[in-house]
Amino acid sequence: MRPSLSKHLIWLQLFTLCLISPWTCLSGQNFDHPLYELEERIKEGDKDALFEIALYFDSGKTIVLYIDLKEWPTKEAAVAKRIVLENCQFLDTEIMINDSTSGKEFFDFLAVHRKELFFSPIASCFMLQPLEKWETRFELRELSTLRKEEIVDRSEELMDLEWVKQSQLDALIAQKDSKALLVLAEKLFSHRRNDNQFNYPQPYLQLLHWLTGIEIGVENVHGKMSWVPNYYFDHKSRFNLLIFFAKHYQQFTWNEQESRFVNPQLYVRPLEKEEHLFQFLSHDNDSLAMDAFIQLSNCPPDRVSRAASEYFDFSMVTNNAIPYYPCGFLKQLAILTSYCRDQEIDFQGSVYLSKKIAVLQKEIPAIERAQLENELIQTLTLDEITAFEYWVIVYQNAWGISRSAKIILDGFYHKHWLQLMANPKQLDCYLKKSKLFSALGIIGYYNDYLKRFDEAAEGILQFLKNHKTFDPDVQAQINHILSSKK
């Protein structure tokens, strides 16, 4: 480590260095660039390198990075701040590194706190206070039977990973030493850096789950609780998990009967039904995944929304039998089914309807499909249409069913439009559905509900003006229709 220099002397030396050794815009991702040399020194705990990198915070010179074989021009300032953010952990009350942070601001901060600043070998970053003194919000819950089975199936594979052996994690586990939990959190956090950020976090978390039998929720970069294994992609949640174990790992002891580490001082809450069902949405068994989806669509909306907040569509819920946007659809369907129960509107349907929807899910000849579509247009009633809408959403991934649904709904509402207008209960339900389905934010017949008012006669508009409702969603849709006609 270089000897300590005064703030002004270091700043003068850096400024002089910049004048003596100017360099032009770089072409390509040149790892001989002084910024990357500083990054390596910072990773090794060189405090002076932090002072030196501050000079680049104001640089507008360009570095061309290559990501997925594409050129991504960026500024030296952005690279310098990325390096600092990956290798330093400061409270927001200490300093916030962002686009507007100047080099002088960062340099002055370092100079003021030089004596307090230290490099944590556990966190592999610079800090002003040890991990044990950081505060973090956390919550513990039981591990589901499904997750336990998945982990047991992978346990041998996980223990055979190269990094498990290199870090001597396997030896710590064999010795039943709770420091293994801290090492796991440390290894997970070490992958926060740019060169490791796409490393999949699941093996680390599965080992933690296997060794503790619990899930640990910690706050992520958005201020929400991170629970699901795939969700630990931001450095904030990984850092908070490291804080948790730095503060608590010594309280965990090995329980021979349960073959895991336990901490009786911490409360572990039972898994809620909705949380358990959400895990089944990614099950390899299509029937189990679909059953979980249907059950969730009938659960209390607030609980469904809370459980869905742990996930994001596409990469985290992967079974192809259920809708492609399960989180969004479930939030809206749970509201719909709750509304239907309150208003005594049937959303389950008859055996006849169930059989017809089952046929629509199959790949049948075009003529037969057209005949079935016409049959449903002619035979469905206002009391049955919501059940039809509910089930075609549930089974929307089946072959051709969404296209048939659009044809049937267009024909049905054209036939029953005046009857719908004359039925306040069904009109409210229609407008409620228009609000819920449009909130999905995707292309499809879900957006056709209000469009059917585009050519509404003056009598219909006047009827809407006089229509009384206590539902704010319904009233909002009425206001939207009327304002679009002005």
mmCIF file with all atom_site columns, C-alpha atoms in Angstrom, residues 142-311:
data_model
loop_
_atom_site.group_PDB
_atom_site.id
_atom_site.type_symbol
_atom_site.label_atom_id
_atom_site.label_alt_id
_atom_site.label_comp_id
_atom_site.label_asym_id
_atom_site.label_entity_id
_atom_site.label_seq_id
_atom_site.pdbx_PDB_ins_code
_atom_site.Cartn_x
_atom_site.Cartn_y
_atom_site.Cartn_z
_atom_site.occupancy
_atom_site.B_iso_or_equiv
_atom_site.pdbx_formal_charge
_atom_site.auth_seq_id
_atom_site.auth_comp_id
_atom_site.auth_asym_id
_atom_site.auth_atom_id
_atom_site.pdbx_PDB_model_num
ATOM 1   C CA . GLU A 1 142 ? -40.661 -21.922 5.782   1.00 0.00 ? 142 GLU A CA 1
ATOM 2   C CA . LEU A 1 143 ? -39.349 -23.689 2.718   1.00 0.00 ? 143 LEU A CA 1
ATOM 3   C CA . SER A 1 144 ? -42.075 -25.397 0.696   1.00 0.00 ? 144 SER A CA 1
ATOM 4   C CA . THR A 1 145 ? -42.110 -29.148 0.180   1.00 0.00 ? 145 THR A CA 1
ATOM 5   C CA . LEU A 1 146 ? -41.678 -28.539 -3.560  1.00 0.00 ? 146 LEU A CA 1
ATOM 6   C CA . ARG A 1 147 ? -38.513 -26.495 -3.037  1.00 0.00 ? 147 ARG A CA 1
ATOM 7   C CA . LYS A 1 148 ? -37.153 -29.052 -0.577  1.00 0.00 ? 148 LYS A CA 1
ATOM 8   C CA . GLU A 1 149 ? -37.636 -31.842 -3.118  1.00 0.00 ? 149 GLU A CA 1
ATOM 9   C CA . GLU A 1 150 ? -35.929 -29.813 -5.861  1.00 0.00 ? 150 GLU A CA 1
ATOM 10  C CA . ILE A 1 151 ? -32.927 -29.111 -3.623  1.00 0.00 ? 151 ILE A CA 1
ATOM 11  C CA . VAL A 1 152 ? -32.586 -32.698 -2.396  1.00 0.00 ? 152 VAL A CA 1
ATOM 12  C CA . ASP A 1 153 ? -32.562 -33.850 -6.021  1.00 0.00 ? 153 ASP A CA 1
ATOM 13  C CA . ARG A 1 154 ? -29.685 -31.423 -6.726  1.00 0.00 ? 154 ARG A CA 1
ATOM 14  C CA . SER A 1 155 ? -27.748 -31.707 -3.462  1.00 0.00 ? 155 SER A CA 1
ATOM 15  C CA . GLU A 1 156 ? -25.005 -34.020 -4.772  1.00 0.00 ? 156 GLU A CA 1
ATOM 16  C CA . GLU A 1 157 ? -24.600 -31.916 -7.899  1.00 0.00 ? 157 GLU A CA 1
ATOM 17  C CA . LEU A 1 158 ? -24.374 -28.720 -5.849  1.00 0.00 ? 158 LEU A CA 1
ATOM 18  C CA . MET A 1 159 ? -21.761 -30.104 -3.480  1.00 0.00 ? 159 MET A CA 1
ATOM 19  C CA . ASP A 1 160 ? -19.671 -31.205 -6.466  1.00 0.00 ? 160 ASP A CA 1
ATOM 20  C CA . LEU A 1 161 ? -19.372 -27.676 -7.900  1.00 0.00 ? 161 LEU A CA 1
ATOM 21  C CA . GLU A 1 162 ? -15.797 -26.490 -8.308  1.00 0.00 ? 162 GLU A CA 1
ATOM 22  C CA . TRP A 1 163 ? -16.232 -23.246 -6.361  1.00 0.00 ? 163 TRP A CA 1
ATOM 23  C CA . VAL A 1 164 ? -17.706 -25.196 -3.418  1.00 0.00 ? 164 VAL A CA 1
ATOM 24  C CA . LYS A 1 165 ? -14.471 -27.139 -3.129  1.00 0.00 ? 165 LYS A CA 1
ATOM 25  C CA . GLN A 1 166 ? -12.137 -24.209 -3.841  1.00 0.00 ? 166 GLN A CA 1
ATOM 26  C CA . SER A 1 167 ? -13.734 -22.115 -1.091  1.00 0.00 ? 167 SER A CA 1
ATOM 27  C CA . GLN A 1 168 ? -13.552 -25.099 1.316   1.00 0.00 ? 168 GLN A CA 1
ATOM 28  C CA . LEU A 1 169 ? -17.274 -24.770 1.763   1.00 0.00 ? 169 LEU A CA 1
ATOM 29  C CA . ASP A 1 170 ? -17.610 -28.536 1.597   1.00 0.00 ? 170 ASP A CA 1
ATOM 30  C CA . ALA A 1 171 ? -15.193 -28.871 4.536   1.00 0.00 ? 171 ALA A CA 1
ATOM 31  C CA . LEU A 1 172 ? -17.126 -26.323 6.613   1.00 0.00 ? 172 LEU A CA 1
ATOM 32  C CA . ILE A 1 173 ? -20.368 -28.184 5.938   1.00 0.00 ? 173 ILE A CA 1
ATOM 33  C CA . ALA A 1 174 ? -18.730 -31.506 6.868   1.00 0.00 ? 174 ALA A CA 1
ATOM 34  C CA . GLN A 1 175 ? -17.574 -29.905 10.126  1.00 0.00 ? 175 GLN A CA 1
ATOM 35  C CA . LYS A 1 176 ? -21.125 -28.545 10.671  1.00 0.00 ? 176 LYS A CA 1
ATOM 36  C CA . ASP A 1 177 ? -19.617 -25.077 11.023  1.00 0.00 ? 177 ASP A CA 1
ATOM 37  C CA . SER A 1 178 ? -22.185 -22.289 10.575  1.00 0.00 ? 178 SER A CA 1
ATOM 38  C CA . LYS A 1 179 ? -19.498 -20.153 8.930   1.00 0.00 ? 179 LYS A CA 1
ATOM 39  C CA . ALA A 1 180 ? -20.524 -22.049 5.784   1.00 0.00 ? 180 ALA A CA 1
ATOM 40  C CA . LEU A 1 181 ? -23.619 -19.807 5.646   1.00 0.00 ? 181 LEU A CA 1
ATOM 41  C CA . LEU A 1 182 ? -21.479 -16.669 5.695   1.00 0.00 ? 182 LEU A CA 1
ATOM 42  C CA . VAL A 1 183 ? -19.183 -18.067 3.005   1.00 0.00 ? 183 VAL A CA 1
ATOM 43  C CA . LEU A 1 184 ? -22.174 -18.805 0.767   1.00 0.00 ? 184 LEU A CA 1
ATOM 44  C CA . ALA A 1 185 ? -23.509 -15.259 1.152   1.00 0.00 ? 185 ALA A CA 1
ATOM 45  C CA . GLU A 1 186 ? -20.005 -13.909 0.543   1.00 0.00 ? 186 GLU A CA 1
ATOM 46  C CA . LYS A 1 187 ? -19.629 -15.898 -2.689  1.00 0.00 ? 187 LYS A CA 1
ATOM 47  C CA . LEU A 1 188 ? -23.048 -14.790 -3.927  1.00 0.00 ? 188 LEU A CA 1
ATOM 48  C CA . PHE A 1 189 ? -22.216 -11.126 -3.282  1.00 0.00 ? 189 PHE A CA 1
ATOM 49  C CA . SER A 1 190 ? -18.867 -11.459 -5.058  1.00 0.00 ? 190 SER A CA 1
ATOM 50  C CA . HIS A 1 191 ? -20.781 -11.968 -8.322  1.00 0.00 ? 191 HIS A CA 1
ATOM 51  C CA . ARG A 1 192 ? -22.177 -8.441  -8.212  1.00 0.00 ? 192 ARG A CA 1
ATOM 52  C CA . ARG A 1 193 ? -19.360 -7.124  -10.408 1.00 0.00 ? 193 ARG A CA 1
ATOM 53  C CA . ASN A 1 194 ? -19.706 -6.398  -14.098 1.00 0.00 ? 194 ASN A CA 1
ATOM 54  C CA . ASP A 1 195 ? -17.681 -9.431  -15.191 1.00 0.00 ? 195 ASP A CA 1
ATOM 55  C CA . ASN A 1 196 ? -19.780 -11.788 -13.069 1.00 0.00 ? 196 ASN A CA 1
ATOM 56  C CA . GLN A 1 197 ? -23.201 -10.154 -12.983 1.00 0.00 ? 197 GLN A CA 1
ATOM 57  C CA . PHE A 1 198 ? -24.919 -12.747 -15.179 1.00 0.00 ? 198 PHE A CA 1
ATOM 58  C CA . ASN A 1 199 ? -23.803 -15.700 -13.081 1.00 0.00 ? 199 ASN A CA 1
ATOM 59  C CA . TYR A 1 200 ? -26.945 -17.527 -12.068 1.00 0.00 ? 200 TYR A CA 1
ATOM 60  C CA . PRO A 1 201 ? -27.558 -17.078 -8.316  1.00 0.00 ? 201 PRO A CA 1
ATOM 61  C CA . GLN A 1 202 ? -29.709 -20.175 -7.886  1.00 0.00 ? 202 GLN A CA 1
ATOM 62  C CA . PRO A 1 203 ? -26.961 -22.674 -6.818  1.00 0.00 ? 203 PRO A CA 1
ATOM 63  C CA . TYR A 1 204 ? -25.849 -20.402 -3.969  1.00 0.00 ? 204 TYR A CA 1
ATOM 64  C CA . LEU A 1 205 ? -29.376 -19.882 -2.717  1.00 0.00 ? 205 LEU A CA 1
ATOM 65  C CA . GLN A 1 206 ? -30.323 -23.542 -3.105  1.00 0.00 ? 206 GLN A CA 1
ATOM 66  C CA . LEU A 1 207 ? -27.368 -24.450 -0.897  1.00 0.00 ? 207 LEU A CA 1
ATOM 67  C CA . LEU A 1 208 ? -28.492 -21.874 1.664   1.00 0.00 ? 208 LEU A CA 1
ATOM 68  C CA . HIS A 1 209 ? -32.010 -23.297 1.574   1.00 0.00 ? 209 HIS A CA 1
ATOM 69  C CA . TRP A 1 210 ? -30.688 -26.829 1.884   1.00 0.00 ? 210 TRP A CA 1
ATOM 70  C CA . LEU A 1 211 ? -28.518 -25.929 4.877   1.00 0.00 ? 211 LEU A CA 1
ATOM 71  C CA . THR A 1 212 ? -31.175 -23.887 6.722   1.00 0.00 ? 212 THR A CA 1
ATOM 72  C CA . GLY A 1 213 ? -34.539 -25.239 5.540   1.00 0.00 ? 213 GLY A CA 1
ATOM 73  C CA . ILE A 1 214 ? -35.852 -21.673 5.284   1.00 0.00 ? 214 ILE A CA 1
ATOM 74  C CA . GLU A 1 215 ? -36.159 -18.839 2.779   1.00 0.00 ? 215 GLU A CA 1
ATOM 75  C CA . ILE A 1 216 ? -34.713 -15.461 3.721   1.00 0.00 ? 216 ILE A CA 1
ATOM 76  C CA . GLY A 1 217 ? -36.415 -12.382 2.350   1.00 0.00 ? 217 GLY A CA 1
ATOM 77  C CA . VAL A 1 218 ? -34.230 -9.263  2.110   1.00 0.00 ? 218 VAL A CA 1
ATOM 78  C CA . GLU A 1 219 ? -34.756 -5.814  0.661   1.00 0.00 ? 219 GLU A CA 1
ATOM 79  C CA . ASN A 1 220 ? -33.768 -5.351  -2.977  1.00 0.00 ? 220 ASN A CA 1
ATOM 80  C CA . VAL A 1 221 ? -32.756 -2.249  -4.918  1.00 0.00 ? 221 VAL A CA 1
ATOM 81  C CA . HIS A 1 222 ? -36.433 -1.288  -5.349  1.00 0.00 ? 222 HIS A CA 1
ATOM 82  C CA . GLY A 1 223 ? -37.141 -1.423  -1.614  1.00 0.00 ? 223 GLY A CA 1
ATOM 83  C CA . LYS A 1 224 ? -39.166 -4.640  -1.941  1.00 0.00 ? 224 LYS A CA 1
ATOM 84  C CA . MET A 1 225 ? -38.527 -8.016  -0.370  1.00 0.00 ? 225 MET A CA 1
ATOM 85  C CA . SER A 1 226 ? -36.552 -10.504 -2.503  1.00 0.00 ? 226 SER A CA 1
ATOM 86  C CA . TRP A 1 227 ? -37.648 -14.090 -1.969  1.00 0.00 ? 227 TRP A CA 1
ATOM 87  C CA . VAL A 1 228 ? -37.505 -16.158 -5.132  1.00 0.00 ? 228 VAL A CA 1
ATOM 88  C CA . PRO A 1 229 ? -34.081 -17.711 -5.950  1.00 0.00 ? 229 PRO A CA 1
ATOM 89  C CA . ASN A 1 230 ? -33.951 -16.116 -9.422  1.00 0.00 ? 230 ASN A CA 1
ATOM 90  C CA . TYR A 1 231 ? -34.683 -12.696 -7.966  1.00 0.00 ? 231 TYR A CA 1
ATOM 91  C CA . TYR A 1 232 ? -31.275 -12.048 -6.409  1.00 0.00 ? 232 TYR A CA 1
ATOM 92  C CA . PHE A 1 233 ? -29.894 -10.338 -9.487  1.00 0.00 ? 233 PHE A CA 1
ATOM 93  C CA . ASP A 1 234 ? -29.377 -6.894  -7.955  1.00 0.00 ? 234 ASP A CA 1
ATOM 94  C CA . HIS A 1 235 ? -26.397 -6.145  -5.754  1.00 0.00 ? 235 HIS A CA 1
ATOM 95  C CA . LYS A 1 236 ? -28.594 -4.590  -3.042  1.00 0.00 ? 236 LYS A CA 1
ATOM 96  C CA . SER A 1 237 ? -30.406 -7.811  -2.169  1.00 0.00 ? 237 SER A CA 1
ATOM 97  C CA . ARG A 1 238 ? -27.144 -9.774  -2.288  1.00 0.00 ? 238 ARG A CA 1
ATOM 98  C CA . PHE A 1 239 ? -25.465 -7.247  0.000   1.00 0.00 ? 239 PHE A CA 1
ATOM 99  C CA . ASN A 1 240 ? -28.388 -7.332  2.441   1.00 0.00 ? 240 ASN A CA 1
ATOM 100 C CA . LEU A 1 241 ? -28.222 -11.131 2.518   1.00 0.00 ? 241 LEU A CA 1
ATOM 101 C CA . LEU A 1 242 ? -24.517 -10.845 3.345   1.00 0.00 ? 242 LEU A CA 1
ATOM 102 C CA . ILE A 1 243 ? -25.338 -8.377  6.155   1.00 0.00 ? 243 ILE A CA 1
ATOM 103 C CA . PHE A 1 244 ? -27.939 -10.796 7.531   1.00 0.00 ? 244 PHE A CA 1
ATOM 104 C CA . PHE A 1 245 ? -25.450 -13.650 7.800   1.00 0.00 ? 245 PHE A CA 1
ATOM 105 C CA . ALA A 1 246 ? -22.613 -11.446 9.053   1.00 0.00 ? 246 ALA A CA 1
ATOM 106 C CA . LYS A 1 247 ? -24.890 -10.493 11.952  1.00 0.00 ? 247 LYS A CA 1
ATOM 107 C CA . HIS A 1 248 ? -26.542 -13.877 12.558  1.00 0.00 ? 248 HIS A CA 1
ATOM 108 C CA . TYR A 1 249 ? -24.459 -16.789 11.259  1.00 0.00 ? 249 TYR A CA 1
ATOM 109 C CA . GLN A 1 250 ? -22.892 -17.503 14.657  1.00 0.00 ? 250 GLN A CA 1
ATOM 110 C CA . GLN A 1 251 ? -26.381 -17.953 16.158  1.00 0.00 ? 251 GLN A CA 1
ATOM 111 C CA . PHE A 1 252 ? -27.051 -20.885 13.813  1.00 0.00 ? 252 PHE A CA 1
ATOM 112 C CA . THR A 1 253 ? -26.227 -24.334 15.171  1.00 0.00 ? 253 THR A CA 1
ATOM 113 C CA . TRP A 1 254 ? -26.430 -27.766 13.588  1.00 0.00 ? 254 TRP A CA 1
ATOM 114 C CA . ASN A 1 255 ? -29.545 -29.771 14.400  1.00 0.00 ? 255 ASN A CA 1
ATOM 115 C CA . GLU A 1 256 ? -28.787 -33.469 14.049  1.00 0.00 ? 256 GLU A CA 1
ATOM 116 C CA . GLN A 1 257 ? -32.423 -34.531 13.942  1.00 0.00 ? 257 GLN A CA 1
ATOM 117 C CA . GLU A 1 258 ? -33.331 -32.126 11.132  1.00 0.00 ? 258 GLU A CA 1
ATOM 118 C CA . SER A 1 259 ? -29.889 -32.265 9.434   1.00 0.00 ? 259 SER A CA 1
ATOM 119 C CA . ARG A 1 260 ? -29.695 -28.499 9.008   1.00 0.00 ? 260 ARG A CA 1
ATOM 120 C CA . PHE A 1 261 ? -28.607 -25.298 10.718  1.00 0.00 ? 261 PHE A CA 1
ATOM 121 C CA . VAL A 1 262 ? -31.266 -23.728 12.955  1.00 0.00 ? 262 VAL A CA 1
ATOM 122 C CA . ASN A 1 263 ? -31.538 -20.426 14.776  1.00 0.00 ? 263 ASN A CA 1
ATOM 123 C CA . PRO A 1 264 ? -34.214 -20.543 17.509  1.00 0.00 ? 264 PRO A CA 1
ATOM 124 C CA . GLN A 1 265 ? -33.795 -16.815 18.154  1.00 0.00 ? 265 GLN A CA 1
ATOM 125 C CA . LEU A 1 266 ? -35.374 -15.904 14.803  1.00 0.00 ? 266 LEU A CA 1
ATOM 126 C CA . TYR A 1 267 ? -39.076 -16.247 13.919  1.00 0.00 ? 267 TYR A CA 1
ATOM 127 C CA . VAL A 1 268 ? -39.859 -18.298 10.809  1.00 0.00 ? 268 VAL A CA 1
ATOM 128 C CA . ARG A 1 269 ? -43.378 -17.795 9.531   1.00 0.00 ? 269 ARG A CA 1
ATOM 129 C CA . PRO A 1 270 ? -45.424 -20.469 7.745   1.00 0.00 ? 270 PRO A CA 1
ATOM 130 C CA . LEU A 1 271 ? -45.726 -20.278 3.966   1.00 0.00 ? 271 LEU A CA 1
ATOM 131 C CA . GLU A 1 272 ? -49.023 -18.709 2.831   1.00 0.00 ? 272 GLU A CA 1
ATOM 132 C CA . LYS A 1 273 ? -51.235 -20.684 0.464   1.00 0.00 ? 273 LYS A CA 1
ATOM 133 C CA . GLU A 1 274 ? -50.740 -18.190 -2.366  1.00 0.00 ? 274 GLU A CA 1
ATOM 134 C CA . GLU A 1 275 ? -46.957 -18.276 -1.988  1.00 0.00 ? 275 GLU A CA 1
ATOM 135 C CA . HIS A 1 276 ? -47.029 -22.062 -2.163  1.00 0.00 ? 276 HIS A CA 1
ATOM 136 C CA . LEU A 1 277 ? -49.252 -22.070 -5.258  1.00 0.00 ? 277 LEU A CA 1
ATOM 137 C CA . PHE A 1 278 ? -47.078 -19.573 -7.106  1.00 0.00 ? 278 PHE A CA 1
ATOM 138 C CA . GLN A 1 279 ? -44.159 -21.969 -6.877  1.00 0.00 ? 279 GLN A CA 1
ATOM 139 C CA . PHE A 1 280 ? -46.240 -24.600 -8.687  1.00 0.00 ? 280 PHE A CA 1
ATOM 140 C CA . LEU A 1 281 ? -46.734 -22.324 -11.711 1.00 0.00 ? 281 LEU A CA 1
ATOM 141 C CA . SER A 1 282 ? -43.294 -23.394 -12.958 1.00 0.00 ? 282 SER A CA 1
ATOM 142 C CA . HIS A 1 283 ? -43.843 -27.095 -12.309 1.00 0.00 ? 283 HIS A CA 1
ATOM 143 C CA . ASP A 1 284 ? -42.940 -29.503 -15.110 1.00 0.00 ? 284 ASP A CA 1
ATOM 144 C CA . ASN A 1 285 ? -46.327 -31.170 -14.694 1.00 0.00 ? 285 ASN A CA 1
ATOM 145 C CA . ASP A 1 286 ? -48.804 -29.120 -16.779 1.00 0.00 ? 286 ASP A CA 1
ATOM 146 C CA . SER A 1 287 ? -51.816 -30.311 -14.782 1.00 0.00 ? 287 SER A CA 1
ATOM 147 C CA . LEU A 1 288 ? -50.275 -29.222 -11.466 1.00 0.00 ? 288 LEU A CA 1
ATOM 148 C CA . ALA A 1 289 ? -49.277 -25.850 -12.913 1.00 0.00 ? 289 ALA A CA 1
ATOM 149 C CA . MET A 1 290 ? -52.743 -25.255 -14.370 1.00 0.00 ? 290 MET A CA 1
ATOM 150 C CA . ASP A 1 291 ? -54.451 -26.332 -11.154 1.00 0.00 ? 291 ASP A CA 1
ATOM 151 C CA . ALA A 1 292 ? -52.290 -23.848 -9.217  1.00 0.00 ? 292 ALA A CA 1
ATOM 152 C CA . PHE A 1 293 ? -53.189 -21.099 -11.706 1.00 0.00 ? 293 PHE A CA 1
ATOM 153 C CA . ILE A 1 294 ? -56.918 -21.770 -11.368 1.00 0.00 ? 294 ILE A CA 1
ATOM 154 C CA . GLN A 1 295 ? -56.698 -21.876 -7.573  1.00 0.00 ? 295 GLN A CA 1
ATOM 155 C CA . LEU A 1 296 ? -54.779 -18.601 -7.499  1.00 0.00 ? 296 LEU A CA 1
ATOM 156 C CA . SER A 1 297 ? -57.327 -16.916 -9.735  1.00 0.00 ? 297 SER A CA 1
ATOM 157 C CA . ASN A 1 298 ? -59.894 -17.645 -7.006  1.00 0.00 ? 298 ASN A CA 1
ATOM 158 C CA . CYS A 1 299 ? -57.789 -16.431 -4.059  1.00 0.00 ? 299 CYS A CA 1
ATOM 159 C CA . PRO A 1 300 ? -58.196 -13.034 -2.333  1.00 0.00 ? 300 PRO A CA 1
ATOM 160 C CA . PRO A 1 301 ? -56.827 -10.327 -4.696  1.00 0.00 ? 301 PRO A CA 1
ATOM 161 C CA . ASP A 1 302 ? -54.566 -8.695  -2.114  1.00 0.00 ? 302 ASP A CA 1
ATOM 162 C CA . ARG A 1 303 ? -52.856 -12.015 -1.319  1.00 0.00 ? 303 ARG A CA 1
ATOM 163 C CA . VAL A 1 304 ? -52.441 -12.856 -5.007  1.00 0.00 ? 304 VAL A CA 1
ATOM 164 C CA . SER A 1 305 ? -50.935 -9.433  -5.676  1.00 0.00 ? 305 SER A CA 1
ATOM 165 C CA . ARG A 1 306 ? -48.563 -9.779  -2.729  1.00 0.00 ? 306 ARG A CA 1
ATOM 166 C CA . ALA A 1 307 ? -47.370 -13.226 -3.864  1.00 0.00 ? 307 ALA A CA 1
ATOM 167 C CA . ALA A 1 308 ? -47.086 -12.083 -7.498  1.00 0.00 ? 308 ALA A CA 1
ATOM 168 C CA . SER A 1 309 ? -44.846 -9.190  -6.483  1.00 0.00 ? 309 SER A CA 1
ATOM 169 C CA . GLU A 1 310 ? -42.047 -11.707 -5.874  1.00 0.00 ? 310 GLU A CA 1
ATOM 170 C CA . TYR A 1 311 ? -42.030 -12.702 -9.530  1.00 0.00 ? 311 TYR A CA 1
#
